[in-house]
Amino acid sequence: MSSLRFVQAKPFVVLGVVVLAWLLLPVVVKSFLRAGFAEFQAPIAVTASYARDLQTYWAERAHSRNELIEAGRDLAHVYAGYEFQAQQTDELRQEVSRLEQLLRLPSNPNYRLEPARVVRRDLSGWWQQLVIRKGSNYGIVPGAPVVFSGGVVGRIREVHATTAVVDLLSSSRVRLAANIEEDTRPVSYQGGDNRSLSPARGLVDFVPPDIVTYSSNPRRLVTSSLGGVFPAGLTIGYITRLETSPDGMFKNGDVALDPRLSELTEVTVLVPLNAE
Amino acid sequence: MHRRWLIPFAAMVLLWSLVAQLNHSLAPHGVYLFAAGLLPVFAALRLSLRHGFTATLLAGLAAEATEPFRLPGTLLLLLAAVHILLYHLRYRFPRDQTIFCVAAALIANLAVFLGVSTVELAGHPAPGAAWLRLFADLAWSQLLVLVVAPWFFALQERALVLARVDLFAESHR
């Protein structure tokens, strides 16, 4: 009778042992298991990403020569414009450096640009993350800012051997100091308002009460130099709605994020030079 | 075959990777599919506790390694609990029938989804909007489980038969 009872209870005893073992397991072992299983699965995601690239390559090969010539001509125009801007940027950098020396100011942090392909987009109601195809093999470090042509993408959370995980700006885990364009007072930005079948939105807090915004003319929200890792002035999104907070001292509201955030295929990691 | 947990584990990793690829493609549309609840069902209903539970635990660790759970072990322990519960109840139901297995998968996926949601939404800045999104994702996910489950069970069954595993003996251990 008692052996029959034990047989019936055996699965629950096993479950209890597993739960207890997990709770008592040192954090180092848990971290090792997590890293090990992540590395074990990384080649699957990376292979799928290379297969997608190959698919794109063959799809693009179907373009006619005339289309390629036209695209090349358009690119040459864009390239000429960027070359001029690059010269101006160099001059401005020298000017900034001269002023820093003159005024004995601490210099701004410098970054190395590391472009990376997106291996996997993982955008749920719980978390919003991207996996990119570069990791510690390219000197990427946790906390490094990630950007694209539309502004901020997010920041690196985890770094593996050949991949890295980016917490997207729309994730509720991303909170950063920001500025409203043409206003130096800091506000707080947090992601997390991700609705179904629509682009992600963020939330802005501690907005000074004199700031107003209109849906027809939204105010641009940019990164602040107080934010730590992000260079100042990068676009976060546009404030579409503001309302007075319950305490009446500040305003809070919604931030429309770039809809391209959920369809990114390539991003740039700003690797801090002093971290290398 | 001694390491018979390897076959369901490989099938679970395959399903997890395929769903991840599907989510990659669906991301621009604001849709997310979750099928973790489907992972332990076949192993719990048709394999011995030792081999089935080993496969589920390994799959739980693998799935958890790619996702940023606020509480480490959330998915692993939820999958383990679902596995044990299904294993305990399996003699009371016609577990050889696909329709019963699919129903079990739907209930398991619902339970795991709600479990993960409860843990993950603690401290969320906009919980109301998040729950709306999650219910929509849950509906899509259940639809996916309904479509994929028969294939997933057949895949594991065929693979085990090819590896000359006696499923009848295995399911009565």
CSV table of C-alpha atoms in Angstrom, one decimal:
chain,number,residue,atom,x,y,z
A,1,MET,CA,0.0,0.0,0.0
A,2,SER,CA,2.8,2.4,1.0
A,3,SER,CA,4.9,1.5,-2.1
A,4,LEU,CA,1.8,2.2,-4.3
A,5,ARG,CA,1.4,5.6,-2.6
A,6,PHE,CA,5.1,6.3,-3.2
A,7,VAL,CA,4.8,5.4,-6.9
A,8,GLN,CA,1.8,7.8,-7.2
A,9,ALA,CA,3.7,10.6,-5.4
A,10,LYS,CA,7.0,10.0,-7.2
A,11,PRO,CA,6.5,12.5,-10.0
A,12,PHE,CA,5.7,15.3,-7.4
A,13,VAL,CA,8.7,14.3,-5.3
A,14,VAL,CA,10.9,14.6,-8.4
A,15,LEU,CA,9.3,18.0,-9.2
A,16,GLY,CA,10.0,19.1,-5.6
A,17,VAL,CA,13.6,18.0,-5.8
A,18,VAL,CA,14.0,20.0,-9.1
A,19,VAL,CA,12.5,23.1,-7.7
A,20,LEU,CA,14.6,22.9,-4.5
A,21,ALA,CA,17.8,22.2,-6.6
A,22,TRP,CA,17.0,25.2,-8.8
A,23,LEU,CA,16.5,27.5,-5.8
A,24,LEU,CA,19.7,26.3,-4.1
A,25,LEU,CA,21.8,26.3,-7.2
A,26,PRO,CA,24.5,29.0,-7.0
A,27,VAL,CA,24.0,32.0,-9.4
A,28,VAL,CA,27.4,31.2,-11.1
A,29,VAL,CA,26.1,27.8,-12.1
A,30,LYS,CA,22.8,29.3,-13.4
A,31,SER,CA,24.7,31.9,-15.4
A,32,PHE,CA,27.0,29.2,-16.8
A,33,LEU,CA,23.9,27.1,-17.8
A,34,ARG,CA,22.3,30.1,-19.4
A,35,ALA,CA,25.4,31.1,-21.3
A,36,GLY,CA,26.0,27.4,-22.4
A,37,PHE,CA,22.5,26.9,-23.7
A,38,ALA,CA,22.6,30.3,-25.5
A,39,GLU,CA,25.8,29.5,-27.2
A,40,PHE,CA,24.4,26.0,-28.1
A,41,GLN,CA,21.5,27.6,-29.9
A,42,ALA,CA,23.3,30.6,-31.4
A,43,PRO,CA,24.4,28.8,-34.6
A,44,ILE,CA,20.7,27.9,-35.4
A,45,ALA,CA,19.7,31.6,-35.3
A,46,VAL,CA,22.8,32.7,-37.1
A,47,THR,CA,22.4,30.1,-39.9
A,48,ALA,CA,18.8,31.2,-40.4
A,49,SER,CA,20.0,34.8,-40.7
A,50,TYR,CA,22.6,33.8,-43.3
A,51,ALA,CA,19.9,31.9,-45.2
A,52,ARG,CA,17.7,35.1,-45.2
A,53,ASP,CA,20.6,37.1,-46.5
A,54,LEU,CA,21.1,34.6,-49.3
A,55,GLN,CA,17.4,34.8,-50.1
A,56,THR,CA,17.6,38.6,-50.3
A,57,TYR,CA,20.7,38.3,-52.5
A,58,TRP,CA,19.0,36.0,-55.0
A,59,ALA,CA,15.9,38.2,-54.9
A,60,GLU,CA,18.0,41.3,-55.7
A,61,ARG,CA,19.8,39.5,-58.5
A,62,ALA,CA,16.5,39.5,-60.3
A,63,HIS,CA,16.7,43.3,-60.8
A,64,SER,CA,17.4,44.4,-64.3
A,65,ARG,CA,20.7,46.2,-65.2
A,66,ASN,CA,18.9,49.5,-65.8
A,67,GLU,CA,17.5,49.4,-62.3
A,68,LEU,CA,21.0,48.7,-60.9
A,69,ILE,CA,22.5,51.6,-63.0
A,70,GLU,CA,19.7,54.0,-61.7
A,71,ALA,CA,20.3,52.8,-58.1
A,72,GLY,CA,24.1,53.3,-58.5
A,73,ARG,CA,23.5,56.9,-59.9
A,74,ASP,CA,21.2,57.7,-56.9
A,75,LEU,CA,23.8,56.3,-54.5
A,76,ALA,CA,26.5,58.5,-56.1
A,77,HIS,CA,24.4,61.6,-55.4
A,78,VAL,CA,23.9,60.5,-51.7
A,79,TYR,CA,27.5,59.7,-51.4
A,80,ALA,CA,28.6,63.1,-52.6
A,81,GLY,CA,26.3,64.8,-50.0
A,82,TYR,CA,27.7,62.6,-47.2
A,83,GLU,CA,31.3,63.3,-48.2
A,84,PHE,CA,30.7,67.0,-47.8
A,85,GLN,CA,29.0,66.4,-44.5
A,86,ALA,CA,31.9,64.3,-43.3
A,87,GLN,CA,34.3,67.1,-44.1
A,88,GLN,CA,32.2,69.5,-42.1
A,89,THR,CA,32.0,67.0,-39.2
A,90,ASP,CA,35.8,66.7,-39.2
A,91,GLU,CA,36.1,70.5,-39.0
A,92,LEU,CA,33.5,70.7,-36.2
A,93,ARG,CA,35.3,68.0,-34.3
A,94,GLN,CA,38.6,69.9,-34.5
A,95,GLU,CA,36.8,73.0,-33.3
A,96,VAL,CA,35.2,71.2,-30.3
A,97,SER,CA,38.6,69.7,-29.4
A,98,ARG,CA,40.2,73.2,-29.6
A,99,LEU,CA,37.5,74.7,-27.4
A,100,GLU,CA,37.8,71.8,-24.9
A,101,GLN,CA,41.5,72.5,-24.6
A,102,LEU,CA,41.0,76.2,-24.3
A,103,LEU,CA,38.3,75.9,-21.6
A,104,ARG,CA,39.8,72.9,-20.0
A,105,LEU,CA,36.6,70.9,-20.3
A,106,PRO,CA,36.5,67.1,-20.1
A,107,SER,CA,36.3,65.6,-23.6
A,108,ASN,CA,33.1,63.8,-24.8
A,109,PRO,CA,33.3,60.0,-24.9
A,110,ASN,CA,34.4,58.6,-28.2
A,111,TYR,CA,32.9,55.6,-29.9
A,112,ARG,CA,33.8,53.1,-32.6
A,113,LEU,CA,31.0,52.3,-35.0
A,114,GLU,CA,30.3,48.6,-35.4
A,115,PRO,CA,27.6,47.8,-37.9
A,116,ALA,CA,25.8,44.5,-37.3
A,117,ARG,CA,23.0,42.4,-39.0
A,118,VAL,CA,19.9,41.6,-37.0
A,119,VAL,CA,19.7,37.8,-36.5
A,120,ARG,CA,16.4,37.7,-34.6
A,121,ARG,CA,13.6,40.1,-33.6
A,122,ASP,CA,11.9,39.0,-30.4
A,123,LEU,CA,9.1,41.6,-29.8
A,124,SER,CA,6.5,40.4,-27.4
A,125,GLY,CA,4.2,42.0,-24.8
A,126,TRP,CA,6.7,40.9,-22.1
A,127,TRP,CA,10.0,42.0,-23.7
A,128,GLN,CA,11.4,43.6,-26.8
A,129,GLN,CA,14.8,42.5,-27.9
A,130,LEU,CA,17.0,41.9,-30.9
A,131,VAL,CA,19.8,39.5,-31.4
A,132,ILE,CA,22.6,40.8,-33.6
A,133,ARG,CA,25.3,38.9,-35.4
A,134,LYS,CA,28.3,40.3,-33.6
A,135,GLY,CA,29.4,39.6,-30.1
A,136,SER,CA,32.6,39.6,-28.0
A,137,ASN,CA,34.5,38.6,-31.2
A,138,TYR,CA,34.0,42.2,-32.3
A,139,GLY,CA,34.7,43.8,-28.9
A,140,ILE,CA,31.0,44.6,-28.2
A,141,VAL,CA,30.4,45.2,-24.5
A,142,PRO,CA,27.2,45.1,-22.3
A,143,GLY,CA,25.6,48.5,-22.0
A,144,ALA,CA,26.9,49.8,-25.4
A,145,PRO,CA,24.3,52.1,-27.2
A,146,VAL,CA,22.8,50.8,-30.4
A,147,VAL,CA,21.6,53.2,-33.1
A,148,PHE,CA,20.2,53.3,-36.6
A,149,SER,CA,19.4,56.0,-39.2
A,150,GLY,CA,16.2,56.9,-37.3
A,151,GLY,CA,17.9,57.4,-33.9
A,152,VAL,CA,18.2,55.1,-30.9
A,153,VAL,CA,17.6,51.4,-31.1
A,154,GLY,CA,18.4,50.4,-27.6
A,155,ARG,CA,21.4,49.1,-25.6
A,156,ILE,CA,23.3,45.9,-25.4
A,157,ARG,CA,22.2,43.7,-22.6
A,158,GLU,CA,24.0,40.4,-23.1
A,159,VAL,CA,27.1,39.6,-25.1
A,160,HIS,CA,27.9,36.1,-26.3
A,161,ALA,CA,30.9,34.8,-28.4
A,162,THR,CA,29.4,35.6,-31.8
A,163,THR,CA,26.0,37.3,-31.0
A,164,ALA,CA,24.7,40.0,-28.7
A,165,VAL,CA,21.3,40.8,-27.3
A,166,VAL,CA,19.9,44.3,-27.6
A,167,ASP,CA,17.1,45.6,-25.3
A,168,LEU,CA,15.0,47.6,-27.7
A,169,LEU,CA,13.8,51.2,-26.9
A,170,SER,CA,10.3,49.9,-26.8
A,171,SER,CA,11.1,47.5,-24.0
A,172,SER,CA,9.7,48.3,-20.5
A,173,ARG,CA,13.2,47.5,-19.2
A,174,VAL,CA,14.7,50.5,-21.0
A,175,ARG,CA,14.5,53.7,-19.0
A,176,LEU,CA,16.7,56.7,-19.8
A,177,ALA,CA,17.2,60.4,-19.3
A,178,ALA,CA,16.1,62.5,-22.3
A,179,ASN,CA,15.5,66.1,-23.4
A,180,ILE,CA,12.8,67.6,-25.4
A,181,GLU,CA,14.3,69.3,-28.4
A,182,GLU,CA,15.3,72.9,-27.8
A,183,ASP,CA,14.8,72.5,-24.0
A,184,THR,CA,17.7,71.6,-21.7
A,185,ARG,CA,15.6,70.3,-18.8
A,186,PRO,CA,15.8,66.5,-18.3
A,187,VAL,CA,12.8,64.3,-18.6
A,188,SER,CA,12.5,60.5,-18.1
A,189,TYR,CA,11.7,58.1,-20.9
A,190,GLN,CA,10.5,54.5,-20.5
A,191,GLY,CA,9.4,51.9,-23.2
A,192,GLY,CA,6.6,49.5,-22.7
A,193,ASP,CA,3.4,50.5,-24.4
A,194,ASN,CA,3.4,47.9,-27.2
A,195,ARG,CA,0.0,47.3,-28.6
A,196,SER,CA,-1.1,44.5,-31.0
A,197,LEU,CA,-0.9,45.2,-34.7
A,198,SER,CA,0.4,48.7,-34.2
A,199,PRO,CA,3.8,50.4,-33.8
A,200,ALA,CA,5.4,50.5,-30.4
A,201,ARG,CA,5.1,53.5,-28.2
A,202,GLY,CA,7.0,54.8,-25.1
A,203,LEU,CA,6.1,56.8,-22.1
A,204,VAL,CA,7.6,60.1,-21.0
A,205,ASP,CA,7.5,61.3,-17.4
A,206,PHE,CA,8.6,64.4,-15.4
A,207,VAL,CA,7.9,66.8,-18.3
A,208,PRO,CA,7.9,70.5,-17.1
A,209,PRO,CA,4.3,71.8,-17.0
A,210,ASP,CA,5.0,74.7,-19.5
A,211,ILE,CA,5.8,72.2,-22.3
A,212,VAL,CA,3.0,71.7,-24.8
A,213,THR,CA,2.7,69.4,-27.8
A,214,TYR,CA,0.2,68.9,-30.5
A,215,SER,CA,-0.5,65.7,-32.4
A,216,SER,CA,-0.2,67.8,-35.7
A,217,ASN,CA,3.2,69.1,-34.5
A,218,PRO,CA,4.7,66.6,-32.0
A,219,ARG,CA,7.9,67.6,-30.1
A,220,ARG,CA,11.0,65.5,-30.7
A,221,LEU,CA,12.4,63.7,-27.8
A,222,VAL,CA,16.2,63.2,-27.9
A,223,THR,CA,18.8,61.5,-25.7
A,224,SER,CA,20.4,63.6,-23.0
A,225,SER,CA,24.0,63.7,-22.0
A,226,LEU,CA,22.8,62.9,-18.5
A,227,GLY,CA,21.7,59.5,-19.7
A,228,GLY,CA,25.1,57.9,-19.3
A,229,VAL,CA,25.8,55.7,-22.2
A,230,PHE,CA,24.0,57.5,-25.1
A,231,PRO,CA,25.6,60.5,-26.9
A,232,ALA,CA,23.3,63.6,-26.6
A,233,GLY,CA,20.9,64.6,-29.4
A,234,LEU,CA,19.9,61.2,-30.8
A,235,THR,CA,16.2,60.8,-31.7
A,236,ILE,CA,14.2,58.7,-29.3
A,237,GLY,CA,10.7,59.5,-30.8
A,238,TYR,CA,8.1,62.2,-30.9
A,239,ILE,CA,5.8,63.2,-28.0
A,240,THR,CA,2.3,62.9,-29.3
A,241,ARG,CA,0.3,63.5,-26.1
A,242,LEU,CA,0.9,65.2,-22.7
A,243,GLU,CA,-1.3,65.4,-19.6
A,244,THR,CA,-0.7,66.7,-16.2
A,245,SER,CA,0.5,64.0,-13.7
A,246,PRO,CA,-1.7,63.2,-10.6
A,247,ASP,CA,0.6,65.3,-8.4
A,248,GLY,CA,0.2,68.3,-10.7
A,249,MET,CA,3.9,69.2,-10.7
A,250,PHE,CA,4.8,67.6,-14.0
A,251,LYS,CA,3.3,66.2,-17.1
A,252,ASN,CA,3.5,62.7,-18.6
A,253,GLY,CA,2.5,61.3,-21.9
A,254,ASP,CA,3.1,59.1,-24.9
A,255,VAL,CA,6.0,58.9,-27.3
A,256,ALA,CA,5.6,57.6,-30.8
A,257,LEU,CA,8.6,55.5,-31.7
A,258,ASP,CA,10.0,55.0,-35.2
A,259,PRO,CA,7.9,52.2,-36.8
A,260,ARG,CA,11.1,51.0,-38.5
A,261,LEU,CA,12.2,49.8,-35.1
A,262,SER,CA,10.2,46.5,-35.5
A,263,GLU,CA,11.6,45.7,-38.9
A,264,LEU,CA,15.3,46.5,-38.5
A,265,THR,CA,17.7,44.3,-40.4
A,266,GLU,CA,20.9,46.3,-39.7
A,267,VAL,CA,22.0,48.4,-36.7
A,268,THR,CA,25.1,50.1,-35.5
A,269,VAL,CA,26.7,49.5,-32.1
A,270,LEU,CA,28.6,52.4,-30.6
A,271,VAL,CA,31.5,50.7,-28.8
A,272,PRO,CA,33.0,53.0,-26.2
A,273,LEU,CA,36.7,53.4,-27.1
A,274,ASN,CA,37.8,53.4,-23.5
A,275,ALA,CA,36.1,50.0,-23.0
A,276,GLU,CA,38.5,48.3,-25.5
B,1,MET,CA,18.7,3.4,-27.3
B,2,HIS,CA,19.8,4.6,-23.9
B,3,ARG,CA,19.7,8.4,-24.4
B,4,ARG,CA,16.1,8.4,-25.7
B,5,TRP,CA,15.4,11.8,-24.2
B,6,LEU,CA,17.7,13.2,-27.0
B,7,ILE,CA,15.0,12.8,-29.6
B,8,PRO,CA,12.2,14.7,-27.9
B,9,PHE,CA,14.8,17.3,-26.8
B,10,ALA,CA,15.9,17.8,-30.4
B,11,ALA,CA,12.3,18.1,-31.5
B,12,MET,CA,11.6,20.7,-28.8
B,13,VAL,CA,14.7,22.8,-29.8
B,14,LEU,CA,13.6,22.5,-33.4
B,15,LEU,CA,10.0,23.7,-32.6
B,16,TRP,CA,11.4,26.5,-30.4
B,17,SER,CA,13.7,27.7,-33.2
B,18,LEU,CA,11.0,27.6,-35.8
B,19,VAL,CA,8.6,29.6,-33.7
B,20,ALA,CA,11.5,32.1,-33.1
B,21,GLN,CA,11.9,32.5,-36.9
B,22,LEU,CA,8.1,32.9,-37.3
B,23,ASN,CA,8.2,35.7,-34.6
B,24,HIS,CA,11.1,37.3,-36.4
B,25,SER,CA,8.9,37.6,-39.5
B,26,LEU,CA,5.8,38.7,-37.6
B,27,ALA,CA,7.6,41.3,-35.5
B,28,PRO,CA,6.7,44.3,-37.8
B,29,HIS,CA,3.0,43.4,-37.5
B,30,GLY,CA,3.0,43.5,-33.7
B,31,VAL,CA,2.2,39.8,-33.3
B,32,TYR,CA,4.1,37.4,-31.1
B,33,LEU,CA,3.6,33.6,-31.0
B,34,PHE,CA,4.3,31.5,-27.9
B,35,ALA,CA,4.2,27.7,-28.0
B,36,ALA,CA,6.3,26.7,-25.0
B,37,GLY,CA,3.4,24.9,-23.5
B,38,LEU,CA,3.4,22.5,-26.4
B,39,LEU,CA,7.0,21.4,-25.6
B,40,PRO,CA,6.5,18.9,-22.7
B,41,VAL,CA,3.1,17.4,-23.8
B,42,PHE,CA,4.3,14.4,-25.9
B,43,ALA,CA,7.2,13.6,-23.5
B,44,ALA,CA,4.8,13.7,-20.5
B,45,LEU,CA,2.0,11.7,-22.1
B,46,ARG,CA,4.1,9.0,-24.0
B,47,LEU,CA,7.5,8.7,-22.4
B,48,SER,CA,8.8,7.4,-19.1
B,49,LEU,CA,9.3,9.9,-16.3
B,50,ARG,CA,13.1,9.7,-16.5
B,51,HIS,CA,13.5,10.3,-20.2
B,52,GLY,CA,10.5,12.6,-20.7
B,53,PHE,CA,11.3,14.8,-17.7
B,54,THR,CA,15.0,15.0,-18.7
B,55,ALA,CA,14.0,16.2,-22.2
B,56,THR,CA,11.6,18.8,-20.7
B,57,LEU,CA,14.1,20.1,-18.3
B,58,LEU,CA,16.8,20.5,-21.0
B,59,ALA,CA,14.3,22.1,-23.3
B,60,GLY,CA,13.2,24.5,-20.5
B,61,LEU,CA,16.9,25.5,-20.0
B,62,ALA,CA,17.4,26.0,-23.7
B,63,ALA,CA,14.3,28.1,-24.1
B,64,GLU,CA,15.0,30.1,-21.1
B,65,ALA,CA,18.6,30.9,-22.3
B,66,THR,CA,17.3,32.9,-25.2
B,67,GLU,CA,14.7,35.0,-23.3
B,68,PRO,CA,15.1,37.7,-20.7
B,69,PHE,CA,12.9,36.4,-17.9
B,70,ARG,CA,12.7,38.7,-14.9
B,71,LEU,CA,12.8,35.7,-12.5
B,72,PRO,CA,15.4,33.2,-13.7
B,73,GLY,CA,13.8,29.7,-13.9
B,74,THR,CA,10.3,30.9,-14.6
B,75,LEU,CA,9.8,29.0,-17.8
B,76,LEU,CA,11.9,26.0,-16.6
B,77,LEU,CA,9.8,25.5,-13.5
B,78,LEU,CA,6.5,26.1,-15.3
B,79,LEU,CA,7.4,23.5,-17.9
B,80,ALA,CA,8.5,21.1,-15.2
B,81,ALA,CA,5.2,21.6,-13.3
B,82,VAL,CA,3.1,21.1,-16.5
B,83,HIS,CA,5.1,17.9,-17.4
B,84,ILE,CA,4.6,16.4,-13.9
B,85,LEU,CA,0.9,17.3,-13.9
B,86,LEU,CA,0.3,15.7,-17.3
B,87,TYR,CA,2.4,12.7,-16.4
B,88,HIS,CA,0.3,12.2,-13.2
B,89,LEU,CA,-3.0,12.5,-15.1
B,90,ARG,CA,-2.0,10.5,-18.2
B,91,TYR,CA,-3.5,7.1,-17.2
B,92,ARG,CA,-6.9,8.7,-16.8
B,93,PHE,CA,-7.2,9.8,-20.4
B,94,PRO,CA,-6.9,8.3,-23.9
B,95,ARG,CA,-3.4,9.7,-24.4
B,96,ASP,CA,-2.8,7.8,-27.7
B,97,GLN,CA,-5.4,9.9,-29.4
B,98,THR,CA,-4.1,13.0,-31.1
B,99,ILE,CA,-7.2,15.0,-30.3
B,100,PHE,CA,-6.7,14.5,-26.6
B,101,CYS,CA,-3.0,15.4,-26.9
B,102,VAL,CA,-3.9,18.6,-28.8
B,103,ALA,CA,-6.5,19.6,-26.1
B,104,ALA,CA,-3.8,18.9,-23.4
B,105,ALA,CA,-1.3,21.1,-25.4
B,106,LEU,CA,-3.8,24.0,-25.6
B,107,ILE,CA,-4.5,23.9,-21.8
B,108,ALA,CA,-0.7,23.5,-21.1
B,109,ASN,CA,0.1,26.5,-23.4
B,110,LEU,CA,-2.6,28.6,-21.8
B,111,ALA,CA,-1.3,27.8,-18.3
B,112,VAL,CA,2.4,28.5,-19.2
B,113,PHE,CA,1.4,31.7,-21.0
B,114,LEU,CA,-0.6,33.1,-18.0
B,115,GLY,CA,2.2,32.0,-15.6
B,116,VAL,CA,4.9,33.8,-17.6
B,117,SER,CA,2.6,36.9,-18.0
B,118,THR,CA,1.9,37.1,-14.3
B,119,VAL,CA,5.6,37.1,-13.5
B,120,GLU,CA,6.7,39.4,-16.4
B,121,LEU,CA,4.0,42.1,-15.9
B,122,ALA,CA,5.0,42.9,-12.3
B,123,GLY,CA,6.3,46.4,-12.4
B,124,HIS,CA,5.3,47.1,-16.0
B,125,PRO,CA,4.7,50.8,-16.6
B,126,ALA,CA,1.4,50.2,-18.6
B,127,PRO,CA,-0.1,47.0,-17.4
B,128,GLY,CA,-3.6,47.6,-18.9
B,129,ALA,CA,-2.2,48.0,-22.5
B,130,ALA,CA,0.2,45.1,-21.9
B,131,TRP,CA,-2.6,42.7,-21.0
B,132,LEU,CA,-4.6,43.7,-24.1
B,133,ARG,CA,-1.6,42.9,-26.2
B,134,LEU,CA,-1.0,39.6,-24.3
B,135,PHE,CA,-4.6,38.4,-24.8
B,136,ALA,CA,-4.3,39.1,-28.6
B,137,ASP,CA,-0.9,37.2,-28.6
B,138,LEU,CA,-2.5,34.4,-26.6
B,139,ALA,CA,-5.3,34.0,-29.2
B,140,TRP,CA,-2.7,33.8,-32.0
B,141,SER,CA,-0.6,31.4,-30.0
B,142,GLN,CA,-3.4,29.0,-29.3
B,143,LEU,CA,-4.2,29.0,-33.0
B,144,LEU,CA,-0.6,28.1,-33.7
B,145,VAL,CA,-0.6,25.3,-31.2
B,146,LEU,CA,-3.8,23.9,-32.7
B,147,VAL,CA,-2.3,23.8,-36.1
B,148,VAL,CA,1.2,22.7,-35.2
B,149,ALA,CA,0.6,20.2,-32.4
B,150,PRO,CA,-0.5,17.2,-34.6
B,151,TRP,CA,2.7,17.6,-36.7
B,152,PHE,CA,4.9,18.0,-33.6
B,153,PHE,CA,3.5,14.8,-32.0
B,154,ALA,CA,3.8,12.9,-35.2
B,155,LEU,CA,7.4,14.1,-35.7
B,156,GLN,CA,8.4,12.9,-32.2
B,157,GLU,CA,6.6,9.6,-32.5
B,158,ARG,CA,8.1,8.8,-36.0
B,159,ALA,CA,11.6,9.8,-34.8
B,160,LEU,CA,11.3,7.5,-31.7
B,161,VAL,CA,10.0,4.6,-33.9
B,162,LEU,CA,12.9,5.1,-36.3
B,163,ALA,CA,15.3,5.0,-33.3
B,164,ARG,CA,13.7,1.7,-32.4
B,165,VAL,CA,12.2,2.9,-29.1
B,166,ASP,CA,9.4,0.8,-27.8
B,167,LEU,CA,6.8,3.5,-27.2
B,168,PHE,CA,4.3,1.1,-25.7
B,169,ALA,CA,6.8,-0.1,-23.1
B,170,GLU,CA,8.0,3.5,-22.6
B,171,SER,CA,4.5,4.9,-22.0
B,172,HIS,CA,3.8,2.3,-19.3
B,173,ARG,CA,6.9,2.9,-17.2
